[in-house]
Coordinates of C-alpha atoms in Angstrom, one line a residue:
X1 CA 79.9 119.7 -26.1
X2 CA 82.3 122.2 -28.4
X3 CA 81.1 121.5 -32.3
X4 CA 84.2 121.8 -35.1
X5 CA 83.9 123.8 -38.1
X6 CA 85.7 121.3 -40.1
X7 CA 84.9 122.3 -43.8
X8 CA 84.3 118.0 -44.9
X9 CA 81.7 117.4 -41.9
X10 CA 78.2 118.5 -42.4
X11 CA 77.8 120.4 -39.6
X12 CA 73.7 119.5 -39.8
X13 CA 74.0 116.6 -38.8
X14 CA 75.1 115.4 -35.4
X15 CA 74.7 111.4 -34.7
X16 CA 76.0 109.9 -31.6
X17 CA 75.3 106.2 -30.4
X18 CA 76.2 106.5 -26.5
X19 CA 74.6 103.3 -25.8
X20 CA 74.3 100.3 -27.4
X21 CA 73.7 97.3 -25.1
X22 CA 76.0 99.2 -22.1
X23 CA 76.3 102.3 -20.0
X24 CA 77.8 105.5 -20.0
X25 CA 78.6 106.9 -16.4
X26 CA 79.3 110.9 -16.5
X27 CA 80.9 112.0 -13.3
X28 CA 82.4 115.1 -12.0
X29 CA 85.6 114.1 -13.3
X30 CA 85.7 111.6 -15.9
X31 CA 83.4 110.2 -18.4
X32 CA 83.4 106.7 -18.5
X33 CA 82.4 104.1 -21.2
X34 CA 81.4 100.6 -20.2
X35 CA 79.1 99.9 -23.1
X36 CA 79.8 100.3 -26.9
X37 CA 80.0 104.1 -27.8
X38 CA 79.9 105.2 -30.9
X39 CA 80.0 108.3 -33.1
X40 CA 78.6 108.2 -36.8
X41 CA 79.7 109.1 -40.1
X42 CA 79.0 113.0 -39.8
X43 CA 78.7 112.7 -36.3
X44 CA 80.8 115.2 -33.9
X45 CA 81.9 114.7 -30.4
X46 CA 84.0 116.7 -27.6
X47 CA 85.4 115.5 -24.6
X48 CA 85.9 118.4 -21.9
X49 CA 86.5 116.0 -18.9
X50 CA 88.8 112.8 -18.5
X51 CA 87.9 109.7 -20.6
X52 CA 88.0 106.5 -19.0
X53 CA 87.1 103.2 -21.4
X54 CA 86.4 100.0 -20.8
X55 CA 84.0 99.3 -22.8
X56 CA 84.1 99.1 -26.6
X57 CA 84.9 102.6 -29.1
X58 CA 86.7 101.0 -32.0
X59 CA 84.6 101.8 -34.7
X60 CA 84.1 105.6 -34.9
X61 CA 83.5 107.9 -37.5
X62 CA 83.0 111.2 -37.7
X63 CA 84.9 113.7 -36.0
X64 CA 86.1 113.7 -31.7
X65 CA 88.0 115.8 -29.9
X66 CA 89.4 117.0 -26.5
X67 CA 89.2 120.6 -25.4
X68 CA 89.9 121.9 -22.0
X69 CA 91.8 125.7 -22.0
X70 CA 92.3 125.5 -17.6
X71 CA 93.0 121.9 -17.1
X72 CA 94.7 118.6 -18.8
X73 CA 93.2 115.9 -19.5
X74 CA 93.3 112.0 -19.8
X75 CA 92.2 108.7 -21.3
X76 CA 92.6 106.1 -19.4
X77 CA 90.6 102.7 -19.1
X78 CA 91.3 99.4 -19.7
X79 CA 90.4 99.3 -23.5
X80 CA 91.6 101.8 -26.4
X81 CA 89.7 104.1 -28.6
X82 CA 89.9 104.4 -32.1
X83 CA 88.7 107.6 -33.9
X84 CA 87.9 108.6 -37.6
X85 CA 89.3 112.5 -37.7
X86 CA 90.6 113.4 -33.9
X87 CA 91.3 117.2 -32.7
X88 CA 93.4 118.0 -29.6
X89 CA 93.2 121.0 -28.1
X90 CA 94.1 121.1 -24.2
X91 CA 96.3 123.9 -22.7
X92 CA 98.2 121.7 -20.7
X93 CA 97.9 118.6 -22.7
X94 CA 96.3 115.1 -22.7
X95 CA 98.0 112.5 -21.1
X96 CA 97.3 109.2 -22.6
X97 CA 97.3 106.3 -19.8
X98 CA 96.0 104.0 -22.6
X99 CA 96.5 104.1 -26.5
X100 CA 94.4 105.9 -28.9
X101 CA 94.3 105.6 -32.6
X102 CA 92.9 107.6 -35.4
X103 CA 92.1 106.6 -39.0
X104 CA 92.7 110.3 -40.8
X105 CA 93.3 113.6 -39.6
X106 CA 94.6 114.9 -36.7
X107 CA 94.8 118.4 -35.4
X108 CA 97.3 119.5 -33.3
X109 CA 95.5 122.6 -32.6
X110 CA 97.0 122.8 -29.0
X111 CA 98.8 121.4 -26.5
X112 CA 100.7 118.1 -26.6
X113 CA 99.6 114.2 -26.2
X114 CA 102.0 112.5 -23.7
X115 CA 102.1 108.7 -23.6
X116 CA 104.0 107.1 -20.4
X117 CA 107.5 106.8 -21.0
X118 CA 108.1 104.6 -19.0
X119 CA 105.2 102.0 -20.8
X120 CA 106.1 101.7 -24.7
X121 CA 102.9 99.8 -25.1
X122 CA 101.2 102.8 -24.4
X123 CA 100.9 104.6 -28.0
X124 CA 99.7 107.4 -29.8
X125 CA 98.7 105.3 -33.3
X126 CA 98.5 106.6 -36.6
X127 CA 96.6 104.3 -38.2
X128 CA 96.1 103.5 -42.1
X129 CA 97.9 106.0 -44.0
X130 CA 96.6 109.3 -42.0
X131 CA 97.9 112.5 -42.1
X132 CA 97.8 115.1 -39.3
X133 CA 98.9 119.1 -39.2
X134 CA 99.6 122.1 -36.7
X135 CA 102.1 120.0 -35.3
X136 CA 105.2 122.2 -33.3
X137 CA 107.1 122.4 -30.1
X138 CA 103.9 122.6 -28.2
X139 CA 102.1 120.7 -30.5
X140 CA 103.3 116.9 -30.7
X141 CA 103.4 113.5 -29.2
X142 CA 105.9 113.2 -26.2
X143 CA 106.1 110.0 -25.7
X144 CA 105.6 107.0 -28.0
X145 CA 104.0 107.2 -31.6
X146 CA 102.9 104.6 -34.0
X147 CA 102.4 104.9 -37.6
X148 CA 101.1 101.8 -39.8
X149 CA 101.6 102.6 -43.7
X150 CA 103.7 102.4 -47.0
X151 CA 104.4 106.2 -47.9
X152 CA 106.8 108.9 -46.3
X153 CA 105.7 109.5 -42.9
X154 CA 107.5 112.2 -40.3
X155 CA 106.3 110.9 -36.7
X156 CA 105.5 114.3 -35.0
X157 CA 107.8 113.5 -31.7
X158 CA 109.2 115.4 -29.5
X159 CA 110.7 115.9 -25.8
X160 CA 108.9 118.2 -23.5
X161 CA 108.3 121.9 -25.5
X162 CA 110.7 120.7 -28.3
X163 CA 109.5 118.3 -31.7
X164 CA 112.8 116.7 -33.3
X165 CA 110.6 114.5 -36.0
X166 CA 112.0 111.3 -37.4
X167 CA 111.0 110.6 -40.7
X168 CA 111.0 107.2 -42.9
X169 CA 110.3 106.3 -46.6
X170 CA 109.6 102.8 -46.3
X171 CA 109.1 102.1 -50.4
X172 CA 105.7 100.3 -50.2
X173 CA 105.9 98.1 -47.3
X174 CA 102.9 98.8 -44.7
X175 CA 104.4 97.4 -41.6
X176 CA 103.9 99.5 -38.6
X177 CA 106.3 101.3 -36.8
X178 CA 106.9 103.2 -34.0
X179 CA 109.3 105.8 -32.4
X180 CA 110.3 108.0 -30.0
X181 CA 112.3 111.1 -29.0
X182 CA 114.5 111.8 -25.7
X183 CA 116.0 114.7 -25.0
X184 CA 119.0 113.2 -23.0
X185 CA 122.4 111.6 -22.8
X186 CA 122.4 108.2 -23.9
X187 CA 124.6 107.4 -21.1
X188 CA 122.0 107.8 -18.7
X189 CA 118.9 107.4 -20.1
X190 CA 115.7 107.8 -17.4
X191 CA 113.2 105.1 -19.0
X192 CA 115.7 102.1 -20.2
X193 CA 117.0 99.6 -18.1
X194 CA 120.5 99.8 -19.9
X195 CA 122.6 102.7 -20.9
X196 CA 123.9 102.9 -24.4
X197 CA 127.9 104.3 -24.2
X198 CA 128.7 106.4 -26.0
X199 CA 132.3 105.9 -25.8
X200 CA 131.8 102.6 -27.3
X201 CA 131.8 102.7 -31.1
X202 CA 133.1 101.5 -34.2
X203 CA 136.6 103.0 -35.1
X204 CA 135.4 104.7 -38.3
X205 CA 133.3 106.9 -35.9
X206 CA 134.7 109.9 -33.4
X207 CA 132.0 111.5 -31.5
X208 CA 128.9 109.9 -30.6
X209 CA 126.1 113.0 -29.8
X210 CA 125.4 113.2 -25.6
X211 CA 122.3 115.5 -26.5
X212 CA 120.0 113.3 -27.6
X213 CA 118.6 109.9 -28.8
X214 CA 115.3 108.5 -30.8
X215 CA 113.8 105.3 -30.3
X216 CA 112.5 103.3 -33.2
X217 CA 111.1 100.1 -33.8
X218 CA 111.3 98.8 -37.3
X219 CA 111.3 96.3 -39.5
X220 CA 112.6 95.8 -43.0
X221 CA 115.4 98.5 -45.1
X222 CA 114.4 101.8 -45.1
X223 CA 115.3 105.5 -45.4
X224 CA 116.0 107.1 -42.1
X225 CA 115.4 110.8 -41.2
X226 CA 117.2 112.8 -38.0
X227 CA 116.3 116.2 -37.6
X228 CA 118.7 118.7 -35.4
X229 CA 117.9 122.2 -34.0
X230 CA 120.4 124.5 -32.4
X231 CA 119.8 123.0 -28.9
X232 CA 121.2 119.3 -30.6
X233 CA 124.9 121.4 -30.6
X234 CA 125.6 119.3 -33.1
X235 CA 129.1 121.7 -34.1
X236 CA 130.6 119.8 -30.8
X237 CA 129.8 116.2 -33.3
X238 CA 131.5 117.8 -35.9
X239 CA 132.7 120.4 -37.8
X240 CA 130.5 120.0 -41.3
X241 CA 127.7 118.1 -42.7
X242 CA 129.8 115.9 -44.5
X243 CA 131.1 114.1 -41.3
X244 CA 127.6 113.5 -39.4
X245 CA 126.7 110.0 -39.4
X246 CA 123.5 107.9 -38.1
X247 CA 124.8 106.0 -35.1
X248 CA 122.2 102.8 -34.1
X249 CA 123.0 100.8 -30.9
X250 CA 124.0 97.2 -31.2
X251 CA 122.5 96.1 -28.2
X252 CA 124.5 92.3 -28.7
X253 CA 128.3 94.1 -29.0
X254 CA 127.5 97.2 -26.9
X255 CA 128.6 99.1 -29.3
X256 CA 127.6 102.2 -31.6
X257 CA 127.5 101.4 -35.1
X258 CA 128.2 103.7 -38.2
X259 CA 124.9 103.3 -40.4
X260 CA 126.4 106.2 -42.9
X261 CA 124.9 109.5 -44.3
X262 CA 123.5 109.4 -47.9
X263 CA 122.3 112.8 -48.0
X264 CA 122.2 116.2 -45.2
X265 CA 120.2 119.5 -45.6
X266 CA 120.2 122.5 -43.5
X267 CA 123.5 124.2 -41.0
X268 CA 125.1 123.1 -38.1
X269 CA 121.8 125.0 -36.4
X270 CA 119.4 123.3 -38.1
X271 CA 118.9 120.4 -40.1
X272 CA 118.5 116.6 -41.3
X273 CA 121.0 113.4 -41.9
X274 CA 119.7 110.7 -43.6
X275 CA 120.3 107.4 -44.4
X276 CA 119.6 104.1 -45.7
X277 CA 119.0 101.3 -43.0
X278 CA 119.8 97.7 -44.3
X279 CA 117.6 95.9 -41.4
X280 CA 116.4 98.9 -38.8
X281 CA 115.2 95.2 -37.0
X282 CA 118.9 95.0 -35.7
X283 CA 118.8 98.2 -34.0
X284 CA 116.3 100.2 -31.9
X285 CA 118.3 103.4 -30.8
X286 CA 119.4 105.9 -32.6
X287 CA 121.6 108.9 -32.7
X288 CA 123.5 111.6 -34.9
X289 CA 127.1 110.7 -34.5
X290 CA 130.4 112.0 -36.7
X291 CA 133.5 110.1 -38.3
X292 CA 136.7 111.8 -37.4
X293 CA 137.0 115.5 -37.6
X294 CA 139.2 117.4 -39.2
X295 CA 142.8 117.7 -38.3
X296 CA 142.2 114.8 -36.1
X297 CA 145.4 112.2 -37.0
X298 CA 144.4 109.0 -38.6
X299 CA 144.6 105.8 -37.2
X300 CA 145.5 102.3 -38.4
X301 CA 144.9 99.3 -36.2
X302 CA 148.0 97.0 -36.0
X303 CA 145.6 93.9 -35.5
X304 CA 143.0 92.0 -37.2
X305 CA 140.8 88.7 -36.5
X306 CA 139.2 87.7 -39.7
X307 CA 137.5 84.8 -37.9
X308 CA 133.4 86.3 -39.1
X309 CA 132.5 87.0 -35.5
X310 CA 131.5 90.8 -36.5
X311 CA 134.7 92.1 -34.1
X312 CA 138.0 93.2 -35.7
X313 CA 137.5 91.2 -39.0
X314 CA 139.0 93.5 -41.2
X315 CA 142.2 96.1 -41.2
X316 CA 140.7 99.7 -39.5
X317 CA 141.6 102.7 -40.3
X318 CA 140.0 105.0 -38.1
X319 CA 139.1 108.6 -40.0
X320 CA 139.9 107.1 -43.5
X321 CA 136.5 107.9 -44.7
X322 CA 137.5 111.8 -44.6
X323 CA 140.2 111.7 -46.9
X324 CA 139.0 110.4 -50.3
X325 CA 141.7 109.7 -52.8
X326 CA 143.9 107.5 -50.5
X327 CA 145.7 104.5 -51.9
X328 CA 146.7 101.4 -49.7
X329 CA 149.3 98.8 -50.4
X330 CA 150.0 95.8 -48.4
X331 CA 153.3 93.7 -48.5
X332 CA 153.9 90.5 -46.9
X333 CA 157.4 90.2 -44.7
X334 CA 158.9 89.0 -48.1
X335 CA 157.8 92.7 -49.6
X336 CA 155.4 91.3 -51.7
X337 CA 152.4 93.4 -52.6
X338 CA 149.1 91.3 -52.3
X339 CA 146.8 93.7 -51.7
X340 CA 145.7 97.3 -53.0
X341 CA 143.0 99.4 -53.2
X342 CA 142.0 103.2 -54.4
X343 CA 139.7 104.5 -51.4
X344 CA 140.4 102.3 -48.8
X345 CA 137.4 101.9 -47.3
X346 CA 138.0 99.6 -44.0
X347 CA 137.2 96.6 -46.0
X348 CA 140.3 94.5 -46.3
X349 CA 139.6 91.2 -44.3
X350 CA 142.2 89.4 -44.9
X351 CA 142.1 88.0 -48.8
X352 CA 144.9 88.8 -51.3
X353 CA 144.0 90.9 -54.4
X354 CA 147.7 91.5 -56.1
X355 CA 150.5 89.8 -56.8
X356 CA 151.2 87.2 -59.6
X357 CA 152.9 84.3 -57.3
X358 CA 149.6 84.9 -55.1
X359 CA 146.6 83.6 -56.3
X360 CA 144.0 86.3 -56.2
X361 CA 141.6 85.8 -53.4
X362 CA 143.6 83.9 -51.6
X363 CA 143.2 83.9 -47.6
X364 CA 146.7 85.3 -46.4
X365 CA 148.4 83.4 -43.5
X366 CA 148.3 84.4 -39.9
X367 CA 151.4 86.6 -39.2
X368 CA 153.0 90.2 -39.8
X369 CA 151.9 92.2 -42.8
X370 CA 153.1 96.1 -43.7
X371 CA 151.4 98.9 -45.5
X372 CA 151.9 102.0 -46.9
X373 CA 149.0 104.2 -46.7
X374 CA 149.1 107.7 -49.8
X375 CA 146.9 110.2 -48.6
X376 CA 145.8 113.1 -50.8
X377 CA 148.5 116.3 -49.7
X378 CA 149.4 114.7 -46.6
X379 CA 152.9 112.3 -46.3
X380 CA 152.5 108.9 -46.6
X381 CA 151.7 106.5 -43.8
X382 CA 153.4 103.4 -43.2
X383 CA 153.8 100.5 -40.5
X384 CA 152.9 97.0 -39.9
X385 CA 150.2 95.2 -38.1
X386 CA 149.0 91.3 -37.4
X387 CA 146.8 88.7 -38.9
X388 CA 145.7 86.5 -36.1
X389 CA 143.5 83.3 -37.3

């Protein structure tokens, strides 16, 4: 058994319950729990061999870890463990076959805990407000995390020797969440029984990232967190921080959806997007995606359904976003203006807003309407497009 110097245990004392009405079996490979262990307040354990439990370790205290510098290791077992302060430190990592959850601390002094990609229940849980350190690229959870708590938390996920956290404030709302990070094209995902297309997106977006994707499961509105390295190649999204956007996955339209940027930090090497999510329930992938570059040509759809079924109900103007201090005016077939609007914003859906012979807020017939789009030092844009009701 391998002690820790942790400077808040008392190192004289050294309490472990192994048995209370059960057995523990210690075999040449595995230690396995069918009774109720338990480890104390002040109490210290190390695991240097597989874990397997089906019995009951819910209610520890103390300090546990797993060491093993030549070999990984696992827990397995058909029940999970729950630990007070939890240390990992395995060269070629613990591999987690059933969930574990800790209540504190954890140290990622080395090696990585892998959960089964391929089995979300399967979880590493962070557990009542904890905190953990010494995470890194060798140093994190690949696979699924779980955090339950109502502060700023950065899951410490990551994809094979790479972390790439996600990070939510969730203003007071202890729900539990959980995420995950893949280090793959959406297209083809390995561990999903759909793909998610990434040339499938709302028209205010232009390039959906092919690098990478996180999973998270949420619940109510919240500030979202992607981090980028140099490997995310995030200059072939886009051109500046200004045009990243989060991208979530509407898994009912098949479609990508712009979920904005309210703030960046960092280069195109390294840094974060963030946003705020209205309901991070309606989506459960993520990606970093862009609006349309610059020098790209902008778009206007000539048709628009304003019929509430979430699919063309408004006028698009794909890339309008990147030019700030347009002006659009729209004119019935008679040349009537009944709608403007400084920084068109892909809202118009359909009601009048101008126009004295017009009542304001009026829904405008079905048939052919023209604009004339002013953009900052650029010519003017006009054309025509179609109500259909």
């Amino acid at each position: 058994m391998k002690l820790i110097d942790k400077k808040y245990i008392d190192n004289t004392i050294l309490l472990i319950v192994l048995l209370l009405n059960g057995s523990i079996i210690l075999a040449q490979t595995a230690l396995t729990n069918y009774g109720n262990l338990k480890v104390h307040n002040n109490g210290q354990i190390g695991f240097h061999i597989d874990v397997i439990n089906d019995g009951d370790s819910v209610e520890n205290e103390g300090f546990a870890g797993f060491y093993n510098q030549n070999n990984p290791l696992s827990f397995s077992g058909l029940n999970q463990m729950n630990f007070e302060n939890f240390e990992v430190d395995v060269e070629d990592d613990l591999n987690l076959f059933t969930s574990i959850g800790v209540n504190e601390e954890v140290f990622f002094t080395n090696g990585r805990i892998n959960t089964p990609r391929i089995n979300p229940d399967v979880k590493f849980k962070f557990l009542n407000d904890n905190i953990y350190s010494g995470e890194g690229n060798n140093e994190h959870v690949d696979g699924y995390a779980q955090f339950n708590g109502d502060f700023e938390f950065s899951f410490p996920i990551g994809d094979d020797f790479e972390i790439k956290p996600l990070i939510i404030d969730n203003y007071n709302n202890s729900i539990t969440y959980a995420a995950a990070y893949f280090k793959e094209d959406p297209n083809v995902p390995t561990t999903f029984t759909n793909s998610f297309d990434t040339s499938s997106f709302q028209p205010s977006l232009d390039v959906i990232s092919t690098v990478e994707f996180w999973y998270f499961d949420g619940f109510k509105d919240l500030d979202l967190t992607l981090t980028w390295t140099s490997s995310s190649n995030i200059s072939l999204t886009a051109n500046n921080l200004t045009d990243l956007r989060i991208a979530g996955w509407d898994d009912i339209q098949k479609i990508w959806v712009n979920l904005g940027n309210t703030s960046t930090t960092g280069d195109l090497n390294n840094g974060t997007i963030t946003s705020r999510i209205p309901n991070t329930n309606d989506y459960k992938i993520y990606t970093i995606a862009s609006i349309l570059k610059a020098g790209n040509e902008i778009v206007v759809y000539n048709g628009m359904t304003p019929d509430g079924d979430g699919l063309n109900d408004t006028l698009i103007i794909r890339g309008i976003e990147a030019l700030p201090g347009n002006q659009l005016y729209i004119y019935n077939r008679w040349g009537r203006l009944v709608y403007q609007k400084d920084n068109y914003d892909n809202s118009f859906s359909g009601i009048a807003n101008e126009n004295a012979t017009i009542k304001s807020d009026k829904e405008l017939a079905a048939g052919t309407y023209y604009y004339v789009l002013k953009l900052p030092e650029q010519e003017d844009l006009a054309g025509y497009f179609y109500i259909n009701r």
